[in-house]
Short mmCIF file of C-alpha atoms and ligand atoms in Angstrom, two decimals:
data_model
loop_
_atom_site.label_atom_id
_atom_site.label_comp_id
_atom_site.label_asym_id
_atom_site.label_seq_id
_atom_site.Cartn_x
_atom_site.Cartn_y
_atom_site.Cartn_z
CA MET M 291 27.62 34.64 142.11
CA LEU M 292 26.83 31.47 143.82
CA ILE M 293 23.28 31.00 145.24
CA GLY M 294 23.91 29.49 148.72
CA TRP M 295 21.53 28.02 151.42
CA LYS M 296 21.68 31.21 153.21
CA HIS M 297 19.93 33.01 150.17
CA PHE M 298 17.15 30.54 150.45
CA VAL M 299 16.51 31.00 154.24
CA GLY M 300 16.62 34.64 153.76
CA LEU M 301 13.96 34.69 150.84
CA LEU M 302 11.93 32.01 153.26
CA LEU M 303 12.26 34.32 155.94
CA ALA M 304 11.23 37.19 153.84
CA GLY M 305 8.00 35.49 152.57
CA VAL M 306 6.74 34.51 155.78
CA LEU M 307 7.34 38.19 156.94
CA GLY M 308 5.41 39.32 154.26
CA ALA M 309 2.54 37.16 154.49
CA PHE M 310 2.50 38.20 158.33
CA LEU M 311 2.30 41.83 157.15
CA LEU M 312 -0.20 41.34 154.72
CA ALA M 313 -2.64 39.56 157.08
CA TRP M 314 -1.89 42.18 159.63
CA SER M 315 -2.47 45.29 157.34
CA GLY M 316 -6.17 43.90 157.12
CA LEU M 317 -6.11 43.77 153.25
CA ILE M 318 -7.52 40.34 153.00
CA GLY M 319 -11.18 40.26 153.32
CA VAL M 320 -12.97 37.74 155.68
CA SER M 321 -16.53 39.37 155.05
CA ALA M 322 -18.96 36.91 153.73
CA SER M 323 -21.40 39.18 151.92
CA THR M 324 -19.17 39.48 148.91
CA GLY M 325 -18.31 36.29 148.12
CA HIS M 326 -15.09 34.71 146.66
CA TRP M 327 -13.48 35.72 143.66
CA LYS M 328 -14.28 33.03 140.82
CA ALA M 329 -10.45 31.88 141.01
CA THR M 330 -10.38 31.44 144.68
CA ASP M 331 -13.53 29.52 144.57
CA TRP M 332 -12.30 27.30 142.04
CA PHE M 333 -9.15 26.78 143.95
CA LEU M 334 -10.66 25.99 147.02
CA HIS M 335 -13.29 23.18 145.57
CA TRP M 336 -10.51 21.87 143.85
CA VAL M 337 -8.41 21.44 147.12
CA MET M 338 -11.41 19.70 148.80
CA ARG M 339 -12.01 17.40 145.83
CA SER M 340 -8.66 16.35 145.80
CA SER M 341 -8.66 16.18 149.56
CA VAL M 342 -11.94 14.31 149.62
CA ARG M 343 -10.67 11.99 147.07
CA THR M 344 -7.37 11.11 148.59
CA ALA M 345 -8.92 10.65 152.44
CA ALA M 346 -11.51 8.23 150.79
CA LEU M 347 -8.95 5.70 149.53
CA GLY M 348 -9.60 2.27 150.59
CA ALA M 349 -12.96 2.75 152.32
CA LYS M 350 -15.17 -0.10 151.40
CA ALA M 351 -18.95 0.52 151.30
CA PRO M 352 -21.21 -2.33 152.70
CA VAL M 353 -24.05 -3.63 151.04
CA PHE M 354 -26.59 -1.13 150.95
CA THR M 355 -30.27 -2.36 152.27
CA GLU M 356 -33.55 -0.69 152.42
CA GLY M 357 -33.45 -0.83 156.15
CA MET M 358 -30.77 1.87 155.86
CA LEU M 359 -33.09 4.41 154.40
CA PRO M 360 -35.90 5.31 157.01
CA MET M 361 -33.26 5.83 159.86
CA ALA M 362 -30.92 8.21 157.80
CA ALA M 363 -34.05 9.86 155.99
CA GLY M 364 -35.08 10.77 159.79
CA HIS M 365 -31.48 12.33 160.67
CA PHE M 366 -31.21 14.04 157.43
CA GLU M 367 -34.76 16.08 158.06
CA ALA M 368 -33.10 16.34 161.86
CA GLY M 369 -29.87 17.24 161.18
CA CYS M 370 -29.03 18.24 157.45
CA ALA M 371 -32.30 19.67 155.83
CA ILE M 372 -31.50 22.93 158.18
CA CYS M 373 -28.58 23.66 156.01
CA HIS M 374 -29.04 21.90 152.59
CA GLY M 375 -32.88 21.89 152.08
CA SER M 376 -34.70 18.78 151.54
CA PRO M 377 -37.21 17.80 148.81
CA ALA M 378 -39.90 18.49 150.88
CA LEU M 379 -38.71 22.01 151.99
CA ALA M 380 -36.28 24.75 150.49
CA ARG M 381 -32.93 25.53 151.84
CA PRO M 382 -33.62 28.51 154.64
CA GLU M 383 -32.59 32.00 153.17
CA SER M 384 -30.28 32.98 156.13
CA VAL M 385 -28.26 29.73 155.29
CA GLY M 386 -27.84 30.77 151.88
CA ARG M 387 -25.71 33.59 153.05
CA MET M 388 -23.23 31.23 154.59
CA LEU M 389 -20.00 31.11 152.66
CA PRO M 390 -19.71 28.92 151.10
CA ALA M 391 -23.45 28.17 151.06
CA PRO M 392 -24.42 24.64 151.74
CA PRO M 393 -25.29 23.47 148.11
CA ASP M 394 -28.57 21.64 147.10
CA LEU M 395 -27.62 17.91 147.27
CA LYS M 396 -29.63 17.09 144.47
CA ASP M 397 -27.12 18.29 141.76
CA LYS M 398 -24.10 17.24 143.76
CA ILE M 399 -24.12 13.56 144.85
CA ALA M 400 -23.44 12.37 141.66
CA THR M 401 -20.35 13.85 141.27
CA TRP M 402 -18.85 12.01 144.47
CA THR M 403 -18.31 8.03 144.89
CA ASP M 404 -19.75 6.14 147.61
CA ALA M 405 -16.68 6.08 149.47
CA GLU M 406 -16.17 10.04 149.04
CA LEU M 407 -19.50 10.63 150.32
CA PHE M 408 -18.84 8.57 153.24
CA GLN M 409 -15.74 10.83 153.89
CA ILE M 410 -17.69 13.92 153.70
CA VAL M 411 -20.50 12.47 155.93
CA GLN M 412 -18.17 10.96 158.69
CA HIS M 413 -15.56 13.84 158.81
CA GLY M 414 -17.34 16.95 157.48
CA ILE M 415 -15.43 19.73 155.40
CA ARG M 416 -12.99 22.07 157.31
CA PHE M 417 -13.48 26.07 156.83
CA THR M 418 -16.90 25.19 155.34
CA GLY M 419 -19.34 24.68 158.16
CA MET M 420 -19.96 21.25 157.01
CA PRO M 421 -20.05 19.56 160.36
CA ALA M 422 -18.76 15.87 161.20
CA TRP M 423 -21.01 12.89 162.31
CA PRO M 424 -21.95 13.77 165.68
CA VAL M 425 -20.15 10.64 167.04
CA ALA M 426 -16.84 9.05 166.02
CA ASP M 427 -17.69 5.43 166.49
CA ARG M 428 -20.35 4.78 164.12
CA GLU M 429 -19.49 4.01 160.52
CA ASP M 430 -22.33 2.15 160.20
CA GLU M 431 -24.73 5.22 160.76
CA ALA M 432 -22.58 7.26 158.13
CA TRP M 433 -22.76 4.60 155.50
CA ALA M 434 -26.59 4.40 156.03
CA MET M 435 -26.46 8.12 155.18
CA VAL M 436 -24.66 7.27 151.89
CA ALA M 437 -27.15 4.59 151.03
CA PHE M 438 -29.94 7.52 151.51
CA LEU M 439 -27.90 10.14 149.45
CA ARG M 440 -27.99 7.69 146.61
CA ARG M 441 -31.74 7.56 147.04
CA TYR M 442 -31.78 11.43 147.28
CA ARG M 443 -31.90 12.37 143.65
CA ASP M 444 -35.16 10.32 142.97
CA LEU M 445 -37.27 11.61 145.70
CA ASP M 446 -39.89 14.20 145.37
CA ALA M 447 -41.59 15.72 148.45
CA LYS M 448 -43.87 13.01 149.03
CA GLY M 449 -41.62 10.36 148.93
CA TYR M 450 -39.07 12.26 150.95
CA ARG M 451 -41.73 12.69 153.80
CA ALA M 452 -42.58 9.25 153.79
CA LEU M 453 -39.09 7.93 154.10
CA ALA M 454 -38.48 10.67 156.86
CA GLY M 455 -41.40 9.47 158.63
CA TYR M 456 -43.62 12.60 158.87
CA ALA M 457 -46.20 11.05 156.83
CA ALA M 458 -46.77 8.61 159.92
CA THR M 459 -46.96 11.41 162.21
CA GLN M 460 -49.47 13.86 161.13
CA SER M 461 -52.01 11.76 162.86
CA THR M 462 -53.06 12.23 166.46
CA ALA M 463 -50.18 12.69 168.85
CA THR M 464 -50.23 15.87 170.48
CA ASP M 465 -46.69 15.88 172.30
CA GLU M 466 -44.23 17.25 169.42
CA VAL M 467 -41.20 15.41 170.75
CA LEU M 468 -43.12 12.09 170.71
CA GLU M 469 -43.95 12.74 167.09
CA THR M 470 -40.50 13.00 166.36
CA CYS M 471 -39.78 9.76 168.16
CA ASN M 472 -42.61 8.00 166.35
CA GLY M 473 -41.19 9.16 162.87
CA CYS M 474 -38.74 6.56 163.41
CA HIS M 475 -40.03 4.25 166.06
CA MET M 476 -43.67 3.59 164.94
CA PRO M 477 -43.79 -0.06 164.97
CA ALA M 478 -45.67 0.25 161.51
CA ARG M 479 -42.53 1.60 160.04
CA LEU M 480 -40.21 -1.61 161.38
CA ASP M 481 -39.66 -4.58 159.58
CA VAL M 482 -36.94 -7.20 159.42
CA GLU M 483 -34.46 -5.03 157.65
CA SER M 484 -34.97 -2.06 160.06
CA LEU M 485 -32.22 -0.55 161.73
CA VAL M 486 -34.40 1.17 164.09
CA PRO M 487 -35.40 -0.53 167.29
CA GLY M 488 -38.97 -1.32 168.52
CA LEU M 489 -39.43 0.32 171.96
CA ALA M 490 -42.76 -0.95 173.08
CA GLY M 491 -42.53 -3.85 175.72
CA GLN M 492 -39.03 -2.57 177.12
CA SER M 493 -39.10 -1.54 180.62
CA ALA M 494 -38.81 2.23 181.61
CA ARG M 495 -35.45 1.46 183.50
CA TYR M 496 -34.00 0.13 180.32
CA LEU M 497 -35.33 2.84 177.96
CA GLU M 498 -34.16 5.66 180.38
CA GLN M 499 -30.93 4.32 180.93
CA ALA M 500 -30.55 4.14 177.26
CA LEU M 501 -31.39 7.67 176.65
CA GLU M 502 -28.98 8.79 179.22
CA ALA M 503 -26.35 6.91 177.75
CA TYR M 504 -27.15 8.62 174.47
CA GLY M 505 -27.26 11.87 176.00
CA SER M 506 -23.94 11.22 177.84
CA GLY M 507 -21.90 9.60 174.96
CA THR M 508 -21.54 6.11 176.77
CA ARG M 509 -23.62 4.50 173.91
CA PRO M 510 -22.53 6.58 171.07
CA SER M 511 -24.90 7.10 168.18
CA GLY M 512 -25.10 10.18 166.15
CA THR M 513 -28.84 9.40 164.94
CA MET M 514 -30.07 9.44 168.53
CA ALA M 515 -28.07 11.86 169.86
CA VAL M 516 -29.37 14.44 167.74
CA ALA M 517 -32.94 13.36 168.14
CA ILE M 518 -32.77 14.02 171.74
CA GLN M 519 -30.61 16.90 172.07
CA GLY M 520 -32.24 19.42 173.94
CA LEU M 521 -34.48 17.07 176.18
CA SER M 522 -34.22 17.47 179.84
CA GLY M 523 -33.98 14.52 182.40
CA VAL M 524 -37.64 14.84 183.27
CA GLU M 525 -38.65 15.01 179.40
CA ARG M 526 -36.63 11.72 178.83
CA ARG M 527 -38.13 10.01 181.91
CA LYS M 528 -41.42 10.84 180.32
CA LEU M 529 -40.77 9.57 177.21
CA ALA M 530 -39.29 6.50 178.39
CA ARG M 531 -42.38 5.77 180.73
CA HIS M 532 -44.46 6.42 177.67
CA PHE M 533 -42.87 3.39 175.48
CA ALA M 534 -42.72 1.17 178.59
CA ASN M 535 -46.43 1.46 178.83
CA LEU M 536 -47.11 0.28 175.25
CA SER M 537 -47.66 -3.20 175.32
CA ALA M 538 -44.99 -5.40 173.14
CA ALA M 539 -45.77 -5.37 169.54
CA ILE M 540 -46.31 -8.96 168.54
CA LEU M 541 -44.74 -9.50 165.00
CA PRO M 542 -45.97 -12.64 163.25
CA SER M 543 -43.75 -15.48 164.36
CA THR M 544 -41.90 -16.33 160.93
CA VAL M 545 -41.52 -20.13 160.22
CA GLN M 546 -38.25 -21.49 162.32
CA SER M 547 -35.48 -21.79 159.70
CA PRO M 548 -32.26 -24.05 160.25
CA LEU M 549 -30.62 -20.76 160.98
CA ALA M 550 -32.84 -19.61 163.71
CA ARG M 551 -33.04 -23.25 164.85
CA ARG M 552 -29.06 -22.79 165.50
CA GLY M 553 -29.57 -19.60 167.09
CA GLU M 554 -32.38 -21.26 169.47
CA THR M 555 -29.40 -23.67 170.45
CA LEU M 556 -27.05 -21.03 171.17
CA ALA M 557 -29.52 -18.96 173.17
CA VAL M 558 -30.75 -21.58 175.22
CA LYS M 559 -27.57 -23.42 175.98
CA GLY M 560 -24.77 -21.18 174.86
CA ASP M 561 -21.54 -22.62 174.01
CA PRO M 562 -19.31 -23.12 177.10
CA GLU M 563 -16.23 -24.30 174.94
CA ARG M 564 -16.06 -21.38 173.10
CA ARG M 565 -17.14 -19.46 176.41
CA ILE M 566 -20.44 -17.87 174.85
CA PRO M 567 -23.05 -17.49 177.61
CA ALA M 568 -26.65 -18.76 177.34
CA CYS M 569 -28.59 -15.58 176.19
CA LEU M 570 -31.78 -16.61 178.09
CA SER M 571 -29.81 -16.71 181.29
CA CYS M 572 -30.02 -12.71 181.18
CA HIS M 573 -32.48 -11.74 178.74
CA ASP M 574 -36.21 -12.16 178.23
CA LYS M 575 -37.05 -14.50 181.21
CA ALA M 576 -39.83 -13.45 183.78
CA ASP M 577 -37.77 -12.30 186.43
CA ALA M 578 -35.16 -10.49 184.41
CA ASN M 579 -33.40 -7.40 185.78
CA PRO M 580 -35.09 -4.52 184.43
CA ALA M 581 -32.08 -3.15 183.06
CA TYR M 582 -31.71 -6.00 180.79
CA PRO M 583 -33.75 -5.19 177.26
CA HIS M 584 -36.34 -7.51 176.11
CA LEU M 585 -34.87 -9.32 172.54
CA SER M 586 -37.86 -11.33 171.19
CA GLY M 587 -39.72 -9.95 168.28
CA GLN M 588 -36.96 -7.17 167.93
CA ALA M 589 -35.83 -6.43 164.20
CA GLU M 590 -33.52 -8.95 162.93
CA ALA M 591 -30.95 -6.45 161.28
CA TYR M 592 -31.22 -4.17 164.56
CA LEU M 593 -30.61 -7.14 166.50
CA ALA M 594 -27.35 -8.27 164.17
CA ASN M 595 -26.08 -4.65 163.87
CA GLN M 596 -26.26 -4.02 167.81
CA LEU M 597 -24.35 -7.39 168.43
CA ARG M 598 -21.63 -6.32 165.80
CA LEU M 599 -21.02 -3.13 167.40
CA PHE M 600 -20.90 -5.13 170.90
CA VAL M 601 -18.20 -7.52 169.42
CA GLY M 602 -16.26 -4.67 168.00
CA LYS M 603 -16.53 -2.86 171.41
CA THR M 604 -18.22 0.50 170.02
CA ARG M 605 -22.04 -0.29 171.17
CA GLY M 606 -21.57 1.02 174.71
CA GLY M 607 -24.68 1.07 176.71
CA GLY M 608 -25.86 1.66 180.59
CA PRO M 609 -24.26 0.63 183.53
CA PHE M 610 -24.48 -2.93 182.73
CA ARG M 611 -23.14 -2.63 179.40
CA ALA M 612 -19.71 -4.42 180.34
CA LEU M 613 -21.68 -7.64 181.06
CA MET M 614 -23.17 -7.80 177.43
CA THR M 615 -19.87 -6.67 175.75
CA GLN M 616 -18.32 -9.93 177.56
CA ALA M 617 -21.08 -11.94 176.68
CA ALA M 618 -20.66 -11.09 173.03
CA ALA M 619 -16.87 -10.97 172.72
CA ASN M 620 -16.50 -14.49 171.23
CA LEU M 621 -19.30 -14.47 168.80
CA GLU M 622 -18.51 -14.99 165.14
CA ASP M 623 -20.74 -13.67 161.93
CA GLU M 624 -22.61 -16.92 161.78
CA ASP M 625 -23.68 -16.95 165.37
CA ILE M 626 -24.89 -13.09 164.75
CA ALA M 627 -26.78 -14.32 162.01
CA ALA M 628 -28.51 -16.98 163.62
CA LEU M 629 -28.98 -15.24 167.14
CA ALA M 630 -31.01 -12.16 165.10
CA ALA M 631 -32.79 -14.78 163.20
CA TYR M 632 -33.98 -16.67 166.33
CA PHE M 633 -34.78 -13.46 168.31
CA ALA M 634 -36.68 -11.83 165.66
CA ALA M 635 -38.65 -14.69 164.97
CA ARG M 636 -39.60 -15.65 168.56
CA ASN M 637 -42.93 -14.56 169.88
CA ALA M 638 -42.48 -10.97 171.70
CA SER M 639 -44.46 -12.36 174.40
CA ARG M 640 -42.20 -12.92 177.86
CA ASP M 641 -41.25 -16.56 177.99
CA PRO M 642 -40.73 -18.30 181.22
CA ALA M 643 -36.79 -18.81 182.17
CA PRO M 644 -35.55 -21.87 180.34
CA ARG M 645 -35.35 -25.02 182.58
C1 HEC D 1233 -24.11 23.81 159.36
C2 HEC D 1233 -24.52 23.62 157.75
C3 HEC D 1233 -24.60 22.22 157.49
C4 HEC D 1233 -24.99 21.05 157.96
C5 HEC D 1233 -25.91 20.81 159.37
C6 HEC D 1233 -24.64 20.07 156.90
N1 HEC D 1233 -23.97 20.50 155.91
FE1 HEC D 1233 -23.32 19.53 154.32
N2 HEC D 1233 -22.46 21.20 153.74
C7 HEC D 1233 -22.21 22.21 154.11
C8 HEC D 1233 -21.49 23.19 153.77
C9 HEC D 1233 -21.26 24.78 153.86
C10 HEC D 1233 -20.96 22.49 152.69
C11 HEC D 1233 -19.64 22.51 151.54
C12 HEC D 1233 -20.29 23.34 150.62
C13 HEC D 1233 -18.89 23.73 149.52
O1 HEC D 1233 -18.10 23.54 149.53
O2 HEC D 1233 -19.49 24.45 148.58
C14 HEC D 1233 -21.58 21.13 152.63
C15 HEC D 1233 -21.26 20.02 151.73
C16 HEC D 1233 -21.73 18.72 151.73
C17 HEC D 1233 -21.76 17.92 150.96
C18 HEC D 1233 -20.75 17.96 149.59
C19 HEC D 1233 -21.36 18.94 148.69
C20 HEC D 1233 -20.62 19.26 147.32
O3 HEC D 1233 -20.39 20.34 147.42
O4 HEC D 1233 -20.44 18.63 146.34
C21 HEC D 1233 -22.46 16.74 150.86
C22 HEC D 1233 -22.77 15.76 150.73
C23 HEC D 1233 -23.11 17.15 152.23
N3 HEC D 1233 -22.79 18.72 152.99
C24 HEC D 1233 -23.96 16.29 153.27
C25 HEC D 1233 -24.68 16.65 154.43
C26 HEC D 1233 -25.26 15.82 155.05
C27 HEC D 1233 -25.69 14.06 155.01
C28 HEC D 1233 -25.68 16.40 156.35
C29 HEC D 1233 -26.47 15.88 157.68
C30 HEC D 1233 -25.80 14.63 157.99
C31 HEC D 1233 -24.90 17.53 156.12
N4 HEC D 1233 -24.38 17.89 155.05
C32 HEC D 1233 -24.73 18.47 157.19
C33 HEC D 1233 -23.33 22.88 155.10
C34 HEC D 1233 -23.84 21.81 156.27
C1 HEC D 1234 -33.96 9.68 163.17
C2 HEC D 1234 -34.60 8.26 163.54
C3 HEC D 1234 -34.89 8.19 165.11
C4 HEC D 1234 -35.43 9.34 165.73
C5 HEC D 1234 -36.20 10.39 165.42
C6 HEC D 1234 -35.49 8.85 167.24
N1 HEC D 1234 -34.91 7.65 167.23
FE1 HEC D 1234 -34.39 6.45 168.74
N2 HEC D 1234 -33.43 5.06 167.78
C7 HEC D 1234 -32.99 5.73 166.63
C8 HEC D 1234 -32.12 4.46 166.01
C9 HEC D 1234 -31.40 4.34 164.81
C10 HEC D 1234 -31.70 3.69 167.37
C11 HEC D 1234 -30.46 2.71 167.44
C12 HEC D 1234 -29.41 3.27 167.80
C13 HEC D 1234 -28.22 2.59 168.12
O1 HEC D 1234 -27.57 1.87 167.30
O2 HEC D 1234 -28.10 2.48 169.52
C14 HEC D 1234 -32.69 4.07 168.13
C15 HEC D 1234 -32.57 3.70 169.69
C16 HEC D 1234 -33.05 3.98 170.55
C17 HEC D 1234 -33.57 3.67 171.84
C18 HEC D 1234 -32.83 2.48 172.35
C19 HEC D 1234 -33.40 1.24 172.60
C20 HEC D 1234 -32.83 -0.10 172.50
O3 HEC D 1234 -33.38 -1.31 172.44
O4 HEC D 1234 -31.75 -0.09 172.92
C21 HEC D 1234 -34.33 4.47 172.72
C22 HEC D 1234 -34.77 4.20 173.96
C23 HEC D 1234 -34.89 5.22 171.75
N3 HEC D 1234 -34.38 5.23 170.40
C24 HEC D 1234 -35.68 6.44 172.07
C25 HEC D 1234 -36.18 7.33 171.27
C26 HEC D 1234 -36.82 8.49 171.61
C27 HEC D 1234 -37.83 8.69 172.95
C28 HEC D 1234 -36.90 9.58 170.60
C29 HEC D 1234 -37.67 10.72 170.68
C30 HEC D 1234 -37.12 11.73 171.14
C31 HEC D 1234 -36.14 8.74 169.45
N4 HEC D 1234 -35.90 7.57 170.04
C32 HEC D 1234 -36.24 9.47 168.33
C33 HEC D 1234 -33.78 6.00 165.48
C34 HEC D 1234 -34.33 7.14 165.88
C1 HEC D 1235 -25.09 -11.15 182.04
C2 HEC D 1235 -26.29 -11.08 181.34
C3 HEC D 1235 -26.09 -11.09 179.99
C4 HEC D 1235 -25.81 -12.24 178.71
C5 HEC D 1235 -25.33 -13.59 179.08
C6 HEC D 1235 -26.26 -11.69 177.56
N1 HEC D 1235 -26.66 -10.61 177.78
FE1 HEC D 1235 -27.42 -9.24 176.16
N2 HEC D 1235 -27.71 -7.62 177.25
C7 HEC D 1235 -27.15 -7.39 178.57
C8 HEC D 1235 -27.32 -6.04 179.06
C9 HEC D 1235 -27.15 -5.74 180.55
C10 HEC D 1235 -27.62 -5.55 177.88
C11 HEC D 1235 -27.78 -3.98 177.76
C12 HEC D 1235 -26.61 -3.09 177.65
C13 HEC D 1235 -26.96 -1.53 177.62
O1 HEC D 1235 -27.07 -0.99 178.70
O2 HEC D 1235 -27.52 -1.14 176.45
C14 HEC D 1235 -27.72 -6.42 176.85
C15 HEC D 1235 -28.29 -6.05 175.40
C16 HEC D 1235 -28.19 -6.75 174.29
C17 HEC D 1235 -28.62 -6.69 172.92
C18 HEC D 1235 -29.05 -5.01 172.37
C19 HEC D 1235 -30.56 -4.69 172.61
C20 HEC D 1235 -31.13 -3.57 172.40
O3 HEC D 1235 -32.40 -3.17 172.38
O4 HEC D 1235 -30.20 -2.55 171.85
C21 HEC D 1235 -28.70 -7.49 172.35
C22 HEC D 1235 -28.87 -7.67 170.62
C23 HEC D 1235 -28.38 -8.66 173.33
N3 HEC D 1235 -28.20 -8.12 174.32
C24 HEC D 1235 -28.06 -9.90 172.79
C25 HEC D 1235 -27.44 -10.80 173.41
C26 HEC D 1235 -27.48 -12.30 173.01
C27 HEC D 1235 -27.62 -12.62 171.62
C28 HEC D 1235 -26.73 -13.06 174.12
C29 HEC D 1235 -26.14 -14.35 174.05
C30 HEC D 1235 -25.01 -14.49 173.15
C31 HEC D 1235 -26.66 -12.03 175.27
N4 HEC D 1235 -27.19 -10.94 175.03
C32 HEC D 1235 -26.13 -12.68 176.87
C33 HEC D 1235 -26.99 -8.69 179.38
C34 HEC D 1235 -26.63 -9.91 179.20
#
């Protein structure tokens, strides 16, 4: 007998019907209490590894810097340790009953490449409870987490606490939320490579609008979205006022390098031919709009990162964000490096407007 296409279709339909019947019968267990069979477990992990490997093709890691670590460590403590545990705290017992259970990452990280870890951290793993990064447009944040994961194996409890910022916060602060903020934002923890901004010296208006923007998503940041989740509007305003009342940390003014001097020219005069406005016409002058942030003395890496985000049109911000997106539109990488070097080195006190 000749096997025609009708037989195939019949077989396919029978198969689909059979699968439905099996599912309907209730014989496929979904209870998490008994775990998977060894074969199922192997198969599922094989599928996951293959999928992650393929999705990660072509992703290129940026240069990892020390400045990525504190921010990512602080986020790990707030957003990952509840499931995976940390060098400072074993995984909670209740989470161990998830199926699959979130593994201790110490043994796992070495089995993945940087690009694969990025894929997992940015996009999560379906059907496992491993969540995607809280916002879609911040690949730089997910890469910072990969940089931290690479360091994870070598961290003991003490090293982890120091990076994640709780050592710095054991001191006198009484307000618990404020302590978590300071874990990342304490001036003592900020240096040139820092991707965390200093908050002292900004106006209450700017800080409040920034927190609102993180909450509503008009300024996408997974790190800050998690840090402020659950805070009411009243609490956010209180925190904004607290940080605005601290006087600006005056960082030691570094020697003006040729790079910073180039940045100064741009900041003071702009470049009309390339349609780059003078930054100082909006920023850091005595009568500046309080919704415009203060830049002088801010960490160099943070400034450069924010400018790259503005150029890529993913920074977002408060009600005046469109002004800044436009101001940054024509900046090249060298401009960004020069401007960040200039404003970071500039004394943090508020200079009068340029003449
Ligand atoms: C709600 C719980 C939960 C949270 C929160 C969570 N994970 Fe996971 N994670 C999981 C589960 C479940 C898996 C999958 C384990 C498996 O398939 O065996 C996983 C897998 C992973 C893996 C792959 C490990 C392996 O199996 O080889 C990495 C890496 C990872 N998570 C990192 C993170 C990071 C970084 C964060 C924080 C940004 C995070 N996870 C937050 C539950 C969680
Ligand atoms: C895990 C580290 C971490 C914690 C905890 C944290 N922050 Fe942040 N914060 C950051 C990072 C990183 C940024 C920059 C995010 C971006 O790229 O927009 C930031 C940005 C901000 C900004 C915007 C500043 C500017 O110049 O635009 C404000 C305001 C702020 N944080 C306030 C807070 C407050 C208040 C808390 C406590 C409730 C807090 N942060 C907790 C890491 C943290
Ligand atoms: C027309 C006014 C205007 C001009 C000109 C301008 N900016 Fe801005 N800038 C803003 C506003 C408004 C914001 C706040 C956006 C928001 O709501 O987060 C901002 C934000 C920033 C930030 C983010 C600071 C932080 O704490 O996150 C940086 C960095 C910055 N500007 C740098 C520059 C540089 C460099 C130039 C010159 C090339 C420049 N700006 C020109 C209005 C301006």
